[in-house]
Amino acid sequence: MKDIIPPGNSVKWYKLEAMDMYRDIPSPFGLISRAVWKKVQHLCLSFRDVYSWNEELNWLADHWCSNSFEHKLKRLGFATTVYELWSARNRKIFQQRHATAVYIVQKVVEDIQCARASWERIPKTRENRELALEWGLSHKIFVQICI
């Protein structure tokens, strides 16, 4: 890649190298994103260490891959977390507004609760109820399963 950098742009090249070095760190925030993702994992009832985003995504694809309510909610939690961390990063860079981990988690929960408005006929199982309680979702989204 060095041979495609024009001469005299060594500062830009250094910045590119530094960015590349940190591409697998969970986010531009480091500690904040780690705290946010750890809390979202707890909301998803998933208790494991936090790794790089690539490892997290691979683990998610291997373990949360069914069409069940539980797996859909966990995938949505992951996607919403990435979105809110990216939004917080952009606010920090472009508007000089800093967000705390608590604020970002609150935004993730609000986004999930807003998405809930379109959910219908979720099976009323113990796992689904536990997840709904963690996320602060209403029990009205569930239907009784006839066995």
XYZ file of C-alpha atoms in Angstrom:
147
model
C 0.000 0.000 0.000
C 2.975 2.317 0.595
C 3.700 2.468 -3.125
C 0.274 3.997 -3.857
C 0.797 6.873 -1.386
C 2.167 9.945 -3.193
C 5.537 11.284 -1.974
C 5.306 13.951 0.702
C 2.184 12.524 2.305
C 3.971 10.657 5.076
C 1.691 12.143 7.759
C -1.388 10.854 5.955
C 0.300 7.471 5.505
C 1.089 7.325 9.214
C -2.572 8.042 9.995
C -3.659 5.273 7.614
C -1.258 2.819 9.233
C -2.484 3.779 12.705
C -6.120 3.377 11.656
C -5.358 -0.025 10.147
C -3.596 -1.116 13.347
C -6.740 -0.488 15.384
C -9.377 -1.790 12.969
C -10.203 -4.822 15.161
C -10.607 -2.909 18.408
C -14.319 -2.989 19.322
C -14.848 0.640 18.379
C -13.326 4.075 18.158
C -14.184 4.450 21.844
C -12.422 1.452 23.350
C -13.685 1.438 26.935
C -17.049 3.061 26.195
C -17.955 0.624 23.417
C -16.782 -2.291 25.548
C -19.059 -1.173 28.401
C -21.996 -0.616 26.033
C -21.617 -3.992 24.328
C -21.190 -5.757 27.688
C -24.475 -4.224 28.924
C -26.293 -5.093 25.688
C -25.001 -8.661 25.986
C -26.493 -8.797 29.499
C -29.789 -7.490 28.125
C -29.598 -10.309 25.557
C -28.934 -12.770 28.407
C -25.564 -13.596 26.859
C -22.740 -13.602 29.373
C -19.388 -13.795 27.631
C -16.253 -11.710 27.208
C -16.080 -8.892 24.675
C -13.851 -9.499 21.660
C -13.188 -7.621 18.422
C -16.189 -6.762 16.258
C -15.155 -9.406 13.711
C -15.048 -12.122 16.381
C -18.336 -10.916 17.860
C -19.981 -10.975 14.433
C -18.679 -14.485 13.715
C -19.900 -15.702 17.106
C -23.277 -14.063 16.535
C -23.621 -15.700 13.102
C -22.827 -19.104 14.608
C -25.036 -18.842 17.706
C -27.919 -16.433 16.968
C -28.864 -17.688 13.519
C -32.434 -19.009 13.832
C -35.660 -17.130 13.148
C -36.807 -17.374 16.756
C -37.858 -14.229 18.624
C -34.881 -14.671 20.935
C -32.328 -14.740 18.118
C -34.013 -11.935 16.169
C -34.000 -9.717 19.267
C -30.337 -10.489 19.958
C -29.347 -9.720 16.351
C -31.344 -6.506 16.492
C -29.570 -5.626 19.756
C -26.196 -6.110 18.079
C -27.142 -4.089 14.986
C -28.655 -1.294 17.081
C -25.555 -1.182 19.277
C -23.282 -0.795 16.249
C -25.565 1.939 14.874
C -25.712 3.872 18.159
C -21.940 3.588 18.715
C -21.356 4.886 15.190
C -23.813 7.741 15.752
C -22.112 8.622 19.043
C -18.733 8.561 17.306
C -20.017 10.912 14.600
C -21.507 13.289 17.190
C -18.179 13.275 19.018
C -16.172 14.029 15.866
C -18.464 16.441 14.026
C -20.431 18.142 16.816
C -18.016 17.793 19.762
C -20.825 16.165 21.787
C -19.613 13.349 24.003
C -21.897 10.467 24.994
C -21.558 8.250 28.042
C -21.955 4.484 27.940
C -25.180 4.818 29.939
C -26.630 7.239 27.381
C -25.722 4.971 24.452
C -27.262 1.910 26.155
C -30.389 3.970 26.841
C -30.590 4.849 23.114
C -30.193 1.164 22.175
C -33.013 0.176 24.550
C -35.253 2.968 23.209
C -34.620 1.828 19.630
C -35.497 -1.771 20.516
C -38.646 -0.647 22.334
C -39.717 1.403 19.291
C -39.130 -1.580 17.003
C -41.372 -3.649 19.276
C -44.391 -1.700 18.038
C -44.362 -3.760 14.826
C -43.980 -7.156 16.488
C -46.991 -9.432 16.717
C -47.835 -12.924 17.866
C -44.571 -13.739 19.616
C -44.739 -17.182 21.288
C -45.145 -16.900 25.053
C -42.188 -18.949 26.271
C -40.045 -18.582 29.369
C -37.007 -17.469 27.310
C -39.020 -14.874 25.407
C -40.555 -13.485 28.605
C -37.121 -13.206 30.256
C -35.729 -11.333 27.253
C -38.765 -9.049 27.142
C -38.316 -8.235 30.839
C -34.627 -7.421 30.336
C -35.432 -5.038 27.472
C -38.454 -3.506 29.214
C -40.877 -4.770 26.567
C -44.596 -5.149 27.197
C -46.022 -8.624 27.768
C -48.784 -7.735 25.283
C -46.636 -8.831 22.335
C -46.999 -12.482 23.309
C -49.632 -15.020 22.305
C -50.407 -18.211 24.174
C -49.067 -21.302 22.422
C -51.584 -24.136 22.086
C -49.838 -27.480 22.401
